[in-house]
């Protein structure tokens, strides 16, 4: 009898421990916090549970300095710093400590840097990084010769195709050129992006480039494609609203036409170091050669479409 009671007691203890372990695991799954008591775990707990980003940064620094999941700690810390408007500090942290990170983490660190450069208005550095990443794809370095790669966002893994990655990078590059008022370069990049993966948002950006150059009829044609749902993503309410606003802006500018001052400015808007071949420009058109940096887009596109 005594042995039976003792056995029941032990079973109850084991059952309680098992339930506690399951609850603990469920807690970490729900809140996306890793298990353990290391500096990185404490940093994630401060970030996600306590909602204390300043303390999270302190623990992330400790994780980096002690070699505790340095790849994740550096990337996560940079994201938190960006949220606190400490983007310049985040940029310097990544540049200083990325040599400690694994080769597999470098791509995700680049993506964080692209966002940080955009946040800080450091367009030249953003452009150079985007061009380097595009070259890596064309040279087969980014995807290791495969048509897809695994990416992670908000704790979830998903597959990214070569086509999607090229389109994303070109979209960012076009936006960076627009911020520098290099509308010819931005137009060329957006046109290439539309060849790879047509997108209504990029169509709006392309239309804006054309409007800035005074090429109103071409801009109207691009916007019509969006408003008539001939481009992927045209059903998005915000995108359609933006297309309507751009069309209104275009209509307001039409009576003024394309003046001589615009003709003089266009020559200064081209990034000759990257987007080459626009050698013969006139008031109404320009002649372009194939852009060398994009030579390998068509093979990738054809391979993925088949």
PDB file of N, CA and C in Angstrom, residues 25 29 34 52-53 70 75 90 98 120 126 145 171 188 217-219 223 232 244-245 284 286:
ATOM      1  N   UNK A  25       7.516  25.587 -22.904  1.00  0.00           N
ATOM      2  CA  UNK A  25       7.769  25.524 -24.333  1.00  0.00           C
ATOM      3  C   UNK A  25       6.711  26.311 -25.109  1.00  0.00           C
ATOM      4  N   UNK A  29       7.158  29.499 -27.674  1.00  0.00           N
ATOM      5  CA  UNK A  29       6.653  29.437 -29.047  1.00  0.00           C
ATOM      6  C   UNK A  29       5.738  30.626 -29.332  1.00  0.00           C
ATOM      7  N   UNK A  34      13.598  32.537 -27.466  1.00  0.00           N
ATOM      8  CA  UNK A  34      14.359  31.290 -27.313  1.00  0.00           C
ATOM      9  C   UNK A  34      14.462  30.860 -25.856  1.00  0.00           C
ATOM     10  N   UNK A  52      11.234  46.477 -23.496  1.00  0.00           N
ATOM     11  CA  UNK A  52      12.241  47.427 -23.027  1.00  0.00           C
ATOM     12  C   UNK A  52      13.407  47.416 -24.015  1.00  0.00           C
ATOM     13  N   UNK A  53      13.311  48.172 -25.114  1.00  0.00           N
ATOM     14  CA  UNK A  53      14.349  48.114 -26.152  1.00  0.00           C
ATOM     15  C   UNK A  53      15.729  48.556 -25.686  1.00  0.00           C
ATOM     16  N   UNK A  70      26.147  35.483 -32.138  1.00  0.00           N
ATOM     17  CA  UNK A  70      26.544  36.805 -32.629  1.00  0.00           C
ATOM     18  C   UNK A  70      25.765  37.202 -33.886  1.00  0.00           C
ATOM     19  N   UNK A  75      22.190  41.411 -35.803  1.00  0.00           N
ATOM     20  CA  UNK A  75      21.075  41.792 -36.681  1.00  0.00           C
ATOM     21  C   UNK A  75      19.893  42.312 -35.869  1.00  0.00           C
ATOM     22  N   UNK A  90      23.603  51.925 -35.457  1.00  0.00           N
ATOM     23  CA  UNK A  90      23.395  50.559 -35.936  1.00  0.00           C
ATOM     24  C   UNK A  90      24.281  50.255 -37.142  1.00  0.00           C
ATOM     25  N   UNK A  98      30.489  42.719 -38.179  1.00  0.00           N
ATOM     26  CA  UNK A  98      30.091  41.687 -39.116  1.00  0.00           C
ATOM     27  C   UNK A  98      31.197  40.690 -39.447  1.00  0.00           C
ATOM     28  N   UNK A 120      18.639  56.712 -43.020  1.00  0.00           N
ATOM     29  CA  UNK A 120      19.555  57.827 -42.747  1.00  0.00           C
ATOM     30  C   UNK A 120      19.756  58.745 -43.953  1.00  0.00           C
ATOM     31  N   UNK A 126      23.815  53.224 -50.121  1.00  0.00           N
ATOM     32  CA  UNK A 126      22.737  52.293 -50.430  1.00  0.00           C
ATOM     33  C   UNK A 126      22.847  51.823 -51.880  1.00  0.00           C
ATOM     34  N   UNK A 145      23.794  29.017 -57.357  1.00  0.00           N
ATOM     35  CA  UNK A 145      23.350  28.330 -58.555  1.00  0.00           C
ATOM     36  C   UNK A 145      21.951  27.751 -58.476  1.00  0.00           C
ATOM     37  N   UNK A 171      13.941  47.377 -57.358  1.00  0.00           N
ATOM     38  CA  UNK A 171      12.983  48.357 -56.837  1.00  0.00           C
ATOM     39  C   UNK A 171      13.639  49.306 -55.855  1.00  0.00           C
ATOM     40  N   UNK A 188      15.464  53.469 -66.089  1.00  0.00           N
ATOM     41  CA  UNK A 188      16.075  52.268 -66.668  1.00  0.00           C
ATOM     42  C   UNK A 188      15.966  51.081 -65.712  1.00  0.00           C
ATOM     43  N   UNK A 217       2.924  61.684 -71.771  1.00  0.00           N
ATOM     44  CA  UNK A 217       2.115  60.666 -72.440  1.00  0.00           C
ATOM     45  C   UNK A 217       2.597  59.259 -72.071  1.00  0.00           C
ATOM     46  N   UNK A 218       3.912  59.077 -71.971  1.00  0.00           N
ATOM     47  CA  UNK A 218       4.453  57.778 -71.552  1.00  0.00           C
ATOM     48  C   UNK A 218       4.049  57.477 -70.110  1.00  0.00           C
ATOM     49  N   UNK A 219       4.088  58.510 -69.279  1.00  0.00           N
ATOM     50  CA  UNK A 219       3.683  58.340 -67.889  1.00  0.00           C
ATOM     51  C   UNK A 219       2.210  57.969 -67.783  1.00  0.00           C
ATOM     52  N   UNK A 223       0.438  54.583 -66.064  1.00  0.00           N
ATOM     53  CA  UNK A 223      -0.608  54.684 -65.040  1.00  0.00           C
ATOM     54  C   UNK A 223      -1.909  54.026 -65.493  1.00  0.00           C
ATOM     55  N   UNK A 232       0.233  43.263 -62.140  1.00  0.00           N
ATOM     56  CA  UNK A 232       0.064  42.569 -60.870  1.00  0.00           C
ATOM     57  C   UNK A 232       0.089  43.558 -59.707  1.00  0.00           C
ATOM     58  N   UNK A 244      -3.956  57.283 -59.069  1.00  0.00           N
ATOM     59  CA  UNK A 244      -4.920  58.364 -59.314  1.00  0.00           C
ATOM     60  C   UNK A 244      -4.284  59.717 -59.008  1.00  0.00           C
ATOM     61  N   UNK A 245      -3.554  59.802 -57.895  1.00  0.00           N
ATOM     62  CA  UNK A 245      -2.906  61.054 -57.511  1.00  0.00           C
ATOM     63  C   UNK A 245      -1.837  61.459 -58.528  1.00  0.00           C
ATOM     64  N   UNK A 284      12.372  64.361 -77.366  1.00  0.00           N
ATOM     65  CA  UNK A 284      11.212  63.461 -77.239  1.00  0.00           C
ATOM     66  C   UNK A 284      11.595  62.014 -77.031  1.00  0.00           C
ATOM     67  N   UNK A 286      15.111  58.908 -76.505  1.00  0.00           N
ATOM     68  CA  UNK A 286      16.531  58.622 -76.342  1.00  0.00           C
ATOM     69  C   UNK A 286      16.779  57.198 -76.785  1.00  0.00           C
TER      70      UNK A 286
END
